[in-house]
PDB file of C-alpha atoms and ligand atoms in Angstrom:
ATOM      1  CA  MET A   1       0.033   0.002  -0.016  1.00 40.00           C
ATOM      2  CA  ARG A   2       2.864   2.393   0.915  1.00 43.00           C
ATOM      3  CA  PHE A   3       4.548   1.460  -2.319  1.00 42.00           C
ATOM      4  CA  LYS A   4       1.437   2.236  -4.257  1.00 44.00           C
ATOM      5  CA  THR A   5       1.095   5.709  -2.652  1.00 41.00           C
ATOM      6  CA  ALA A   6       4.754   6.582  -3.305  1.00 41.00           C
ATOM      7  CA  PHE A   7       4.366   5.493  -6.948  1.00 40.00           C
ATOM      8  CA  ILE A   8       1.357   7.638  -7.398  1.00 42.00           C
ATOM      9  CA  ILE A   9       3.023  10.646  -5.835  1.00 41.00           C
ATOM     10  CA  SER A  10       6.138  10.202  -8.001  1.00 40.00           C
ATOM     11  CA  ALA A  11       4.115   9.722 -11.130  1.00 41.00           C
ATOM     12  CA  PHE A  12       2.082  12.895 -10.287  1.00 39.00           C
ATOM     13  CA  CYS A  13       5.349  14.935  -9.843  1.00 38.00           C
ATOM     14  CA  ALA A  14       6.780  13.673 -13.049  1.00 39.00           C
ATOM     15  CA  ALA A  15       3.558  14.712 -14.815  1.00 39.00           C
ATOM     16  CA  LEU A  16       3.910  18.191 -13.319  1.00 40.00           C
ATOM     17  CA  ALA A  17       7.506  18.491 -14.431  1.00 39.00           C
ATOM     18  CA  THR A  18       6.997  17.473 -18.006  1.00 39.00           C
ATOM     19  CA  PRO A  19       5.391  19.804 -20.542  1.00 41.00           C
ATOM     20  CA  ALA A  20       2.171  18.474 -22.051  1.00 43.00           C
ATOM     21  CA  THR A  21       3.761  18.300 -25.465  1.00 49.00           C
ATOM     22  CA  ALA A  22       7.460  17.868 -25.962  1.00 56.00           C
ATOM     23  CA  THR A  23       9.497  20.178 -28.262  1.00 78.00           C
ATOM     24  CA  CYS A  24       9.598  18.617 -31.776  1.00 88.00           C
ATOM     25  CA  PRO A  25      12.642  16.329 -32.249  1.00 84.00           C
ATOM     26  CA  GLY A  26      14.999  16.654 -35.213  1.00 87.00           C
ATOM     27  CA  ARG A  27      16.791  19.577 -36.705  1.00 93.00           C
ATOM     28  CA  VAL A  28      13.813  21.039 -38.603  1.00 96.00           C
ATOM     29  CA  ALA A  29      10.226  20.309 -37.865  1.00 97.00           C
ATOM     30  CA  VAL A  30       6.780  21.799 -38.199  1.00 98.00           C
ATOM     31  CA  GLN A  31       4.372  21.546 -35.315  1.00 98.00           C
ATOM     32  CA  VAL A  32       0.602  21.904 -35.609  1.00 98.00           C
ATOM     33  CA  LEU A  33      -0.487  23.941 -32.641  1.00 98.00           C
ATOM     34  CA  GLY A  34      -4.089  24.184 -33.817  1.00 98.00           C
ATOM     35  CA  SER A  35      -5.624  21.720 -36.296  1.00 98.00           C
ATOM     36  CA  GLY A  36      -9.217  23.088 -36.211  1.00 98.00           C
ATOM     37  CA  GLY A  37     -11.284  25.851 -37.859  1.00 97.00           C
ATOM     38  CA  PRO A  38     -13.502  28.605 -36.582  1.00 97.00           C
ATOM     39  CA  LEU A  39     -16.151  26.426 -34.836  1.00 97.00           C
ATOM     40  CA  ALA A  40     -15.802  25.456 -31.263  1.00 95.00           C
ATOM     41  CA  ASP A  41     -17.541  22.093 -31.819  1.00 92.00           C
ATOM     42  CA  ASP A  42     -14.472  19.897 -31.292  1.00 92.00           C
ATOM     43  CA  ALA A  43     -11.405  19.775 -29.016  1.00 94.00           C
ATOM     44  CA  ARG A  44      -9.113  21.362 -31.635  1.00 98.00           C
ATOM     45  CA  ALA A  45      -7.500  24.820 -31.356  1.00 98.00           C
ATOM     46  CA  SER A  46      -8.020  27.131 -34.376  1.00 98.00           C
ATOM     47  CA  ALA A  47      -5.119  27.646 -36.819  1.00 98.00           C
ATOM     48  CA  GLY A  48      -1.520  27.840 -35.600  1.00 98.00           C
ATOM     49  CA  TYR A  49       1.849  26.379 -36.545  1.00 98.00           C
ATOM     50  CA  LEU A  50       5.418  26.445 -35.369  1.00 98.00           C
ATOM     51  CA  LEU A  51       8.650  25.925 -37.309  1.00 97.00           C
ATOM     52  CA  TRP A  52      11.223  24.397 -34.982  1.00 96.00           C
ATOM     53  CA  VAL A  53      14.928  24.547 -35.830  1.00 94.00           C
ATOM     54  CA  ASP A  54      17.445  22.859 -33.573  1.00 92.00           C
ATOM     55  CA  GLY A  55      15.008  22.790 -30.628  1.00 93.00           C
ATOM     56  CA  GLN A  56      14.038  26.425 -30.899  1.00 94.00           C
ATOM     57  CA  ALA A  57      10.740  27.895 -32.204  1.00 96.00           C
ATOM     58  CA  ARG A  58      11.655  30.230 -35.027  1.00 96.00           C
ATOM     59  CA  LEU A  59       8.364  30.976 -36.844  1.00 97.00           C
ATOM     60  CA  LEU A  60       4.852  31.148 -35.629  1.00 98.00           C
ATOM     61  CA  ILE A  61       2.282  30.955 -38.352  1.00 98.00           C
ATOM     62  CA  ASP A  62      -1.194  32.219 -37.394  1.00 98.00           C
ATOM     63  CA  ALA A  63      -2.463  32.514 -33.816  1.00 98.00           C
ATOM     64  CA  GLY A  64      -6.154  31.420 -33.732  1.00 98.00           C
ATOM     65  CA  GLY A  65      -8.082  30.643 -30.508  1.00 98.00           C
ATOM     66  CA  GLY A  66      -6.406  28.018 -28.320  1.00 98.00           C
ATOM     67  CA  VAL A  67      -2.939  28.588 -29.869  1.00 98.00           C
ATOM     68  CA  PHE A  68      -1.844  30.609 -26.743  1.00 98.00           C
ATOM     69  CA  GLN A  69      -2.289  27.443 -24.640  1.00 97.00           C
ATOM     70  CA  ARG A  70      -0.729  25.070 -27.209  1.00 97.00           C
ATOM     71  CA  PHE A  71       2.216  27.359 -27.745  1.00 98.00           C
ATOM     72  CA  GLY A  72       3.104  27.123 -23.992  1.00 96.00           C
ATOM     73  CA  ALA A  73       2.444  23.462 -23.823  1.00 96.00           C
ATOM     74  CA  ALA A  74       4.777  22.897 -26.661  1.00 96.00           C
ATOM     75  CA  GLY A  75       7.660  24.518 -24.804  1.00 95.00           C
ATOM     76  CA  ALA A  76       7.983  27.337 -27.234  1.00 96.00           C
ATOM     77  CA  ARG A  77       9.426  30.766 -26.233  1.00 94.00           C
ATOM     78  CA  MET A  78       8.368  34.072 -28.006  1.00 95.00           C
ATOM     79  CA  THR A  79      11.969  35.378 -27.611  1.00 92.00           C
ATOM     80  CA  THR A  80      13.410  32.778 -30.045  1.00 94.00           C
ATOM     81  CA  LEU A  81      10.967  33.620 -32.887  1.00 96.00           C
ATOM     82  CA  ASP A  82      12.254  35.375 -35.979  1.00 95.00           C
ATOM     83  CA  ALA A  83       8.711  36.389 -37.077  1.00 96.00           C
ATOM     84  CA  ILE A  84       5.091  35.761 -36.721  1.00 98.00           C
ATOM     85  CA  LEU A  85       3.315  35.156 -40.046  1.00 98.00           C
ATOM     86  CA  ILE A  86      -0.316  35.988 -40.242  1.00 98.00           C
ATOM     87  CA  SER A  87      -2.194  34.584 -43.258  1.00 98.00           C
ATOM     88  CA  HIS A  88      -5.262  36.801 -42.935  1.00 98.00           C
ATOM     89  CA  LEU A  89      -7.355  38.575 -40.344  1.00 98.00           C
ATOM     90  CA  HIS A  90     -10.227  36.182 -39.756  1.00 98.00           C
ATOM     91  CA  ALA A  91     -10.607  35.727 -35.978  1.00 98.00           C
ATOM     92  CA  ASP A  92      -9.707  31.911 -36.092  1.00 98.00           C
ATOM     93  CA  HIS A  93      -6.283  32.950 -37.222  1.00 98.00           C
ATOM     94  CA  VAL A  94      -5.509  35.924 -35.040  1.00 98.00           C
ATOM     95  CA  SER A  95      -7.620  35.949 -31.889  1.00 98.00           C
ATOM     96  CA  ASP A  96      -4.805  34.707 -29.555  1.00 98.00           C
ATOM     97  CA  LEU A  97      -2.199  37.082 -31.045  1.00 98.00           C
ATOM     98  CA  ALA A  98      -2.611  39.782 -28.351  1.00 98.00           C
ATOM     99  CA  ALA A  99      -2.440  37.190 -25.594  1.00 98.00           C
ATOM    100  CA  LEU A 100       0.943  35.786 -26.945  1.00 98.00           C
ATOM    101  CA  LEU A 101       2.322  39.246 -27.321  1.00 97.00           C
ATOM    102  CA  LYS A 102       1.288  40.096 -23.809  1.00 97.00           C
ATOM    103  CA  SER A 103       3.130  36.983 -22.704  1.00 96.00           C
ATOM    104  CA  ALA A 104       6.137  38.120 -24.640  1.00 94.00           C
ATOM    105  CA  SER A 105       6.072  41.554 -23.038  1.00 92.00           C
ATOM    106  CA  PHE A 106       7.481  39.961 -19.873  1.00 91.00           C
ATOM    107  CA  ASP A 107      10.633  39.257 -21.770  1.00 87.00           C
ATOM    108  CA  ASP A 108      13.468  41.420 -23.004  1.00 82.00           C
ATOM    109  CA  ALA A 109      14.445  41.347 -26.701  1.00 78.00           C
ATOM    110  CA  SER A 110      17.090  43.109 -28.668  1.00 79.00           C
ATOM    111  CA  ALA A 111      15.339  43.423 -31.964  1.00 88.00           C
ATOM    112  CA  PRO A 112      11.635  43.988 -32.646  1.00 94.00           C
ATOM    113  CA  LEU A 113       9.766  40.802 -33.615  1.00 95.00           C
ATOM    114  CA  ARG A 114       8.391  41.030 -37.216  1.00 95.00           C
ATOM    115  CA  VAL A 115       4.676  40.423 -37.494  1.00 97.00           C
ATOM    116  CA  VAL A 116       4.144  39.733 -41.243  1.00 97.00           C
ATOM    117  CA  GLY A 117       0.569  39.989 -42.628  1.00 97.00           C
ATOM    118  CA  PRO A 118      -1.562  41.122 -45.541  1.00 97.00           C
ATOM    119  CA  SER A 119      -2.415  44.577 -46.775  1.00 96.00           C
ATOM    120  CA  ALA A 120      -5.941  45.976 -46.342  1.00 97.00           C
ATOM    121  CA  GLY A 121      -9.010  45.123 -48.415  1.00 96.00           C
ATOM    122  CA  ALA A 122     -12.862  44.899 -48.163  1.00 94.00           C
ATOM    123  CA  VAL A 123     -13.746  45.159 -44.522  1.00 97.00           C
ATOM    124  CA  PHE A 124     -10.301  44.141 -43.440  1.00 98.00           C
ATOM    125  CA  PRO A 125      -7.451  46.447 -42.176  1.00 98.00           C
ATOM    126  CA  GLY A 126      -3.956  45.832 -43.190  1.00 98.00           C
ATOM    127  CA  ILE A 127      -1.630  44.128 -40.567  1.00 98.00           C
ATOM    128  CA  ALA A 128      -0.167  47.561 -39.510  1.00 98.00           C
ATOM    129  CA  GLU A 129      -3.619  49.073 -38.847  1.00 98.00           C
ATOM    130  CA  PHE A 130      -4.753  45.802 -37.145  1.00 98.00           C
ATOM    131  CA  LEU A 131      -1.872  45.982 -34.732  1.00 98.00           C
ATOM    132  CA  ALA A 132      -2.399  49.769 -34.145  1.00 98.00           C
ATOM    133  CA  ALA A 133      -6.046  49.041 -33.343  1.00 98.00           C
ATOM    134  CA  HIS A 134      -4.733  46.809 -30.483  1.00 98.00           C
ATOM    135  CA  PHE A 135      -1.767  48.734 -29.275  1.00 98.00           C
ATOM    136  CA  ASP A 136      -1.804  52.354 -30.403  1.00 98.00           C
ATOM    137  CA  ALA A 137      -1.006  54.612 -27.417  1.00 97.00           C
ATOM    138  CA  ARG A 138      -3.988  56.847 -27.968  1.00 97.00           C
ATOM    139  CA  ASN A 139      -6.646  54.643 -29.602  1.00 96.00           C
ATOM    140  CA  GLY A 140      -5.594  51.075 -29.213  1.00 98.00           C
ATOM    141  CA  ALA A 141      -7.961  48.740 -27.363  1.00 98.00           C
ATOM    142  CA  TYR A 142      -4.934  47.417 -25.485  1.00 98.00           C
ATOM    143  CA  ARG A 143      -3.276  50.826 -25.183  1.00 98.00           C
ATOM    144  CA  TYR A 144      -1.892  49.703 -21.891  1.00 97.00           C
ATOM    145  CA  LEU A 145       0.517  47.600 -24.042  1.00 97.00           C
ATOM    146  CA  SER A 146       1.540  50.476 -26.332  1.00 97.00           C
ATOM    147  CA  ARG A 147       5.113  49.840 -25.458  1.00 95.00           C
ATOM    148  CA  LEU A 148       4.957  46.932 -27.911  1.00 96.00           C
ATOM    149  CA  LEU A 149       4.796  49.457 -30.785  1.00 96.00           C
ATOM    150  CA  ASP A 150       7.179  52.008 -29.270  1.00 94.00           C
ATOM    151  CA  VAL A 151      10.406  52.139 -31.279  1.00 87.00           C
ATOM    152  CA  ASP A 152      12.206  53.771 -28.395  1.00 87.00           C
ATOM    153  CA  SER A 153      11.289  51.207 -25.865  1.00 86.00           C
ATOM    154  CA  ASP A 154      14.080  48.763 -24.846  1.00 85.00           C
ATOM    155  CA  GLY A 155      11.638  45.991 -23.868  1.00 90.00           C
ATOM    156  CA  PHE A 156       9.953  43.488 -26.215  1.00 94.00           C
ATOM    157  CA  ARG A 157       8.649  45.217 -29.253  1.00 95.00           C
ATOM    158  CA  ILE A 158       6.994  44.301 -32.587  1.00 96.00           C
ATOM    159  CA  SER A 159       7.377  45.501 -36.038  1.00 96.00           C
ATOM    160  CA  PRO A 160       4.626  45.179 -38.688  1.00 96.00           C
ATOM    161  CA  VAL A 161       5.562  44.014 -42.201  1.00 95.00           C
ATOM    162  CA  GLU A 162       2.778  44.470 -44.572  1.00 95.00           C
ATOM    163  CA  ILE A 163       2.580  42.322 -47.813  1.00 94.00           C
ATOM    164  CA  ASP A 164       0.539  43.399 -50.833  1.00 94.00           C
ATOM    165  CA  ALA A 165      -2.167  40.826 -50.852  1.00 94.00           C
ATOM    166  CA  THR A 166      -4.008  42.260 -53.771  1.00 86.00           C
ATOM    167  CA  GLY A 167      -1.771  41.239 -56.660  1.00 74.00           C
ATOM    168  CA  GLU A 168      -0.914  37.960 -58.296  1.00 64.00           C
ATOM    169  CA  GLY A 169       2.715  38.222 -57.536  1.00 64.00           C
ATOM    170  CA  GLU A 170       4.798  36.947 -54.630  1.00 66.00           C
ATOM    171  CA  ALA A 171       6.948  38.829 -52.169  1.00 80.00           C
ATOM    172  CA  ILE A 172       9.968  37.942 -50.115  1.00 78.00           C
ATOM    173  CA  ALA A 173       8.586  38.367 -46.662  1.00 74.00           C
ATOM    174  CA  PHE A 174      12.051  38.109 -45.200  1.00 75.00           C
ATOM    175  CA  THR A 175      15.178  36.091 -44.977  1.00 82.00           C
ATOM    176  CA  HIS A 176      17.133  35.572 -41.764  1.00 81.00           C
ATOM    177  CA  ASP A 177      19.998  33.217 -41.039  1.00 80.00           C
ATOM    178  CA  GLU A 178      19.172  30.136 -43.051  1.00 90.00           C
ATOM    179  CA  ILE A 179      15.371  30.713 -43.120  1.00 94.00           C
ATOM    180  CA  GLY A 180      13.694  32.169 -46.187  1.00 95.00           C
ATOM    181  CA  VAL A 181       9.973  33.089 -46.307  1.00 96.00           C
ATOM    182  CA  ARG A 182       8.000  33.960 -49.504  1.00 95.00           C
ATOM    183  CA  ALA A 183       4.505  35.263 -49.179  1.00 95.00           C
ATOM    184  CA  ILE A 184       2.045  34.520 -51.976  1.00 95.00           C
ATOM    185  CA  PRO A 185      -1.346  36.224 -52.366  1.00 95.00           C
ATOM    186  CA  VAL A 186      -4.211  33.695 -52.410  1.00 96.00           C
ATOM    187  CA  ASN A 187      -7.907  34.030 -53.056  1.00 96.00           C
ATOM    188  CA  HIS A 188     -10.054  33.686 -49.903  1.00 97.00           C
ATOM    189  CA  GLY A 189     -13.192  35.385 -51.222  1.00 96.00           C
ATOM    190  CA  ASP A 190     -12.893  39.119 -50.475  1.00 96.00           C
ATOM    191  CA  VAL A 191     -10.424  38.517 -47.616  1.00 97.00           C
ATOM    192  CA  PRO A 192      -6.839  39.738 -48.319  1.00 97.00           C
ATOM    193  CA  ALA A 193      -4.939  36.465 -47.619  1.00 97.00           C
ATOM    194  CA  LEU A 194      -1.478  35.028 -47.964  1.00 97.00           C
ATOM    195  CA  ALA A 195       0.136  31.565 -48.208  1.00 97.00           C
ATOM    196  CA  PHE A 196       3.791  31.190 -46.954  1.00 97.00           C
ATOM    197  CA  ALA A 197       6.512  29.092 -48.563  1.00 97.00           C
ATOM    198  CA  VAL A 198       9.378  28.589 -46.032  1.00 97.00           C
ATOM    199  CA  SER A 199      12.735  27.141 -46.887  1.00 96.00           C
ATOM    200  CA  ILE A 200      15.510  26.138 -44.553  1.00 95.00           C
ATOM    201  CA  ASP A 201      18.603  24.146 -45.025  1.00 88.00           C
ATOM    202  CA  GLY A 202      17.368  22.583 -48.229  1.00 91.00           C
ATOM    203  CA  ALA A 203      14.029  21.634 -46.656  1.00 95.00           C
ATOM    204  CA  SER A 204      10.824  23.392 -47.498  1.00 97.00           C
ATOM    205  CA  VAL A 205       7.155  23.641 -46.260  1.00 98.00           C
ATOM    206  CA  VAL A 206       4.239  25.397 -47.731  1.00 98.00           C
ATOM    207  CA  PHE A 207       1.495  26.709 -45.574  1.00 98.00           C
ATOM    208  CA  ALA A 208      -1.366  27.151 -48.082  1.00 98.00           C
ATOM    209  CA  GLY A 209      -3.684  28.794 -45.578  1.00 98.00           C
ATOM    210  CA  ASP A 210      -7.300  29.459 -46.201  1.00 98.00           C
ATOM    211  CA  GLN A 211      -7.662  29.645 -49.957  1.00 98.00           C
ATOM    212  CA  SER A 212     -10.190  28.895 -52.674  1.00 98.00           C
ATOM    213  CA  ALA A 213      -9.639  27.103 -56.024  1.00 97.00           C
ATOM    214  CA  PHE A 214      -9.409  30.558 -57.567  1.00 96.00           C
ATOM    215  CA  SER A 215      -5.785  30.889 -56.409  1.00 95.00           C
ATOM    216  CA  GLU A 216      -4.177  30.343 -59.814  1.00 90.00           C
ATOM    217  CA  GLY A 217      -1.272  32.753 -58.884  1.00 91.00           C
ATOM    218  CA  PHE A 218      -0.417  30.486 -55.976  1.00 94.00           C
ATOM    219  CA  GLU A 219      -0.116  27.358 -58.190  1.00 94.00           C
ATOM    220  CA  GLN A 220       1.830  29.320 -60.760  1.00 93.00           C
ATOM    221  CA  ALA A 221       4.239  30.663 -58.130  1.00 93.00           C
ATOM    222  CA  LEU A 222       4.881  27.304 -56.573  1.00 95.00           C
ATOM    223  CA  GLY A 223       4.151  24.806 -59.353  1.00 92.00           C
ATOM    224  CA  GLY A 224       6.682  21.995 -59.308  1.00 91.00           C
ATOM    225  CA  ALA A 225       8.367  23.385 -56.109  1.00 95.00           C
ATOM    226  CA  ARG A 226       8.204  19.902 -54.548  1.00 97.00           C
ATOM    227  CA  PRO A 227       7.935  20.974 -50.937  1.00 98.00           C
ATOM    228  CA  ASP A 228       8.697  18.385 -48.292  1.00 98.00           C
ATOM    229  CA  LEU A 229       5.457  19.254 -46.665  1.00 98.00           C
ATOM    230  CA  LEU A 230       2.258  20.935 -47.808  1.00 98.00           C
ATOM    231  CA  ILE A 231      -0.203  22.004 -45.171  1.00 98.00           C
ATOM    232  CA  ALA A 232      -3.636  22.449 -46.694  1.00 98.00           C
ATOM    233  CA  HIS A 233      -6.874  23.524 -45.031  1.00 98.00           C
ATOM    234  CA  HIS A 234      -9.684  21.080 -44.829  1.00 98.00           C
ATOM    235  CA  ALA A 235     -12.612  23.203 -44.326  1.00 97.00           C
ATOM    236  CA  ILE A 236     -15.289  21.758 -46.690  1.00 97.00           C
ATOM    237  CA  SER A 237     -16.311  18.460 -48.203  1.00 97.00           C
ATOM    238  CA  GLY A 238     -17.127  17.783 -51.850  1.00 96.00           C
ATOM    239  CA  ALA A 239     -20.842  17.926 -51.137  1.00 94.00           C
ATOM    240  CA  LYS A 240     -23.240  20.463 -52.672  1.00 93.00           C
ATOM    241  CA  GLY A 241     -23.729  23.826 -51.009  1.00 92.00           C
ATOM    242  CA  GLN A 242     -20.183  24.121 -49.396  1.00 93.00           C
ATOM    243  CA  PRO A 243     -18.541  27.537 -49.567  1.00 93.00           C
ATOM    244  CA  ARG A 244     -16.209  26.961 -52.571  1.00 94.00           C
ATOM    245  CA  GLY A 245     -15.657  30.725 -52.908  1.00 95.00           C
ATOM    246  CA  LEU A 246     -13.620  30.633 -49.705  1.00 97.00           C
ATOM    247  CA  HIS A 247     -12.085  27.103 -49.544  1.00 98.00           C
ATOM    248  CA  ARG A 248     -10.740  24.326 -51.658  1.00 98.00           C
ATOM    249  CA  ASP A 249     -12.698  21.130 -51.611  1.00 98.00           C
ATOM    250  CA  PRO A 250     -10.785  17.785 -51.368  1.00 98.00           C
ATOM    251  CA  ALA A 251     -10.606  17.383 -55.182  1.00 98.00           C
ATOM    252  CA  SER A 252      -9.070  20.828 -55.477  1.00 98.00           C
ATOM    253  CA  ILE A 253      -6.643  20.134 -52.615  1.00 98.00           C
ATOM    254  CA  GLY A 254      -5.492  16.997 -54.434  1.00 98.00           C
ATOM    255  CA  ASP A 255      -5.010  19.113 -57.604  1.00 98.00           C
ATOM    256  CA  MET A 256      -3.040  21.621 -55.521  1.00 98.00           C
ATOM    257  CA  ALA A 257      -0.841  18.935 -53.976  1.00 98.00           C
ATOM    258  CA  ALA A 258      -0.168  17.480 -57.406  1.00 98.00           C
ATOM    259  CA  ALA A 259       0.628  20.751 -59.015  1.00 97.00           C
ATOM    260  CA  LEU A 260       3.148  21.613 -56.312  1.00 98.00           C
ATOM    261  CA  GLY A 261       4.585  18.033 -56.347  1.00 98.00           C
ATOM    262  CA  ALA A 262       4.219  17.903 -52.597  1.00 98.00           C
ATOM    263  CA  LYS A 263       6.111  15.048 -50.996  1.00 98.00           C
ATOM    264  CA  ARG A 264       3.633  14.850 -48.106  1.00 98.00           C
ATOM    265  CA  LEU A 265       0.192  16.401 -47.657  1.00 98.00           C
ATOM    266  CA  VAL A 266      -1.133  17.301 -44.145  1.00 98.00           C
ATOM    267  CA  LEU A 267      -4.737  18.431 -43.765  1.00 98.00           C
ATOM    268  CA  SER A 268      -5.304  20.853 -40.958  1.00 98.00           C
ATOM    269  CA  HIS A 269      -8.067  23.550 -40.205  1.00 98.00           C
ATOM    270  CA  ASN A 270     -10.255  20.532 -40.013  1.00 98.00           C
ATOM    271  CA  MET A 271     -13.886  21.252 -39.817  1.00 97.00           C
ATOM    272  CA  LYS A 272     -16.538  18.725 -38.818  1.00 96.00           C
ATOM    273  CA  ARG A 273     -18.403  19.060 -42.236  1.00 95.00           C
ATOM    274  CA  ALA A 274     -15.252  18.020 -43.980  1.00 97.00           C
ATOM    275  CA  LEU A 275     -14.186  15.235 -41.532  1.00 97.00           C
ATOM    276  CA  ASP A 276     -17.752  13.716 -41.606  1.00 96.00           C
ATOM    277  CA  ASP A 277     -17.230  13.154 -45.310  1.00 96.00           C
ATOM    278  CA  TRP A 278     -13.533  12.062 -45.130  1.00 97.00           C
ATOM    279  CA  ARG A 279     -13.887   8.738 -46.877  1.00 97.00           C
ATOM    280  CA  ALA A 280     -15.152  10.559 -50.028  1.00 97.00           C
ATOM    281  CA  GLY A 281     -12.691  13.417 -49.425  1.00 98.00           C
ATOM    282  CA  ARG A 282      -9.690  11.009 -49.318  1.00 98.00           C
ATOM    283  CA  LYS A 283     -10.948   9.452 -52.637  1.00 98.00           C
ATOM    284  CA  ALA A 284     -11.295  12.897 -54.207  1.00 98.00           C
ATOM    285  CA  ILE A 285      -7.731  13.824 -53.176  1.00 98.00           C
ATOM    286  CA  ARG A 286      -6.386  10.539 -54.486  1.00 98.00           C
ATOM    287  CA  ALA A 287      -7.823  11.197 -57.984  1.00 98.00           C
ATOM    288  CA  ALA A 288      -4.885  13.650 -58.561  1.00 98.00           C
ATOM    289  CA  TYR A 289      -2.446  13.075 -55.757  1.00 98.00           C
ATOM    290  CA  ASP A 290      -0.798   9.767 -54.715  1.00 97.00           C
ATOM    291  CA  GLY A 291       1.558  10.940 -51.986  1.00 98.00           C
ATOM    292  CA  PRO A 292       1.063  10.395 -48.302  1.00 98.00           C
ATOM    293  CA  VAL A 293      -1.962  12.313 -46.857  1.00 98.00           C
ATOM    294  CA  GLU A 294      -2.606  12.731 -43.100  1.00 97.00           C
ATOM    295  CA  ILE A 295      -5.199  14.565 -40.871  1.00 98.00           C
ATOM    296  CA  ALA A 296      -3.219  16.720 -38.358  1.00 98.00           C
ATOM    297  CA  GLU A 297      -4.038  16.724 -34.659  1.00 97.00           C
ATOM    298  CA  ASP A 298      -3.093  19.466 -32.160  1.00 98.00           C
ATOM    299  CA  GLY A 299       0.486  19.248 -31.022  1.00 97.00           C
ATOM    300  CA  GLU A 300       1.661  16.929 -33.855  1.00 97.00           C
ATOM    301  CA  CYS A 301       5.105  17.211 -35.178  1.00 97.00           C
ATOM    302  CA  PHE A 302       6.218  16.692 -38.720  1.00 97.00           C
ATOM    303  CA  SER A 303       9.959  16.337 -39.235  1.00 95.00           C
ATOM    304  CA  LEU A 304      11.590  17.973 -42.288  1.00 95.00           C
ATOM    305  CA  ARG A 305      15.115  17.178 -41.342  1.00 88.00           C
ATOM    306  CA  GLY A 306      16.254  14.558 -38.882  1.00 84.00           C
TER     307      GLY A 306
HETATM  308 ZN1   ZN B 401      -9.939  29.982 -41.093  1.00 76.42          ZN
END
């Protein structure tokens, strides 16, 4: 009996000492922080991804609801990030951004953290106006955190990098050390939206983001790029009445994966209406793409370099 009690106590202490999700192993890896969409009808966080390099989180891509918690559970630190990449300003991609930046404000940092995002359009501000609406010293909703945008502050700061999301062209979002990031405008209805192609040490990953099949510029920019990993958003099924003006259906995801020559396809931003029809969805993807296909779960790691 005493042995049992001691065992339970030591197991409990070990559980407290270990993060819920271990840092991704390997030299370069992508971790899915949030594999869900905008509906709170499952246990998935909304969109969010990390690029890990040598055990450090270097890029955060999107920050939807739940990503704040998953980021901490993954053992990531804001101070090791080179940039935050925001695909578009729907709430399921940015609603935890302020909470993560608040968390970072407890740390010191030598250089401002880039927050890369789209330019304005329709009812959406550009990323610079979006961040000012949060943190502007006079009018920001979180004006108590205005230090984040203060260039003279010596604490943790951010620096908006706005990418033209209206054109067909692509832009170099930035390069730093061995990481290169290209931003490619995509069609997501009337929402200014970007995909990101990230390369590092000969490995590459494409975050396709929320995009419809009317994203011809994206396939032209990345056609035959043969990324090691393509993360596509699985928001609709092939059934009638799904919002194809906003998202690719499985057949279109298969076309995209084949056009890029993706070595591996991971489906994220999983919505119930798509998962419920997954058997048909898989078949539709298979019509054009014969590489490995997986449905992502929160916290899952995908190694790009061992
Ligand atoms: Zn979304």
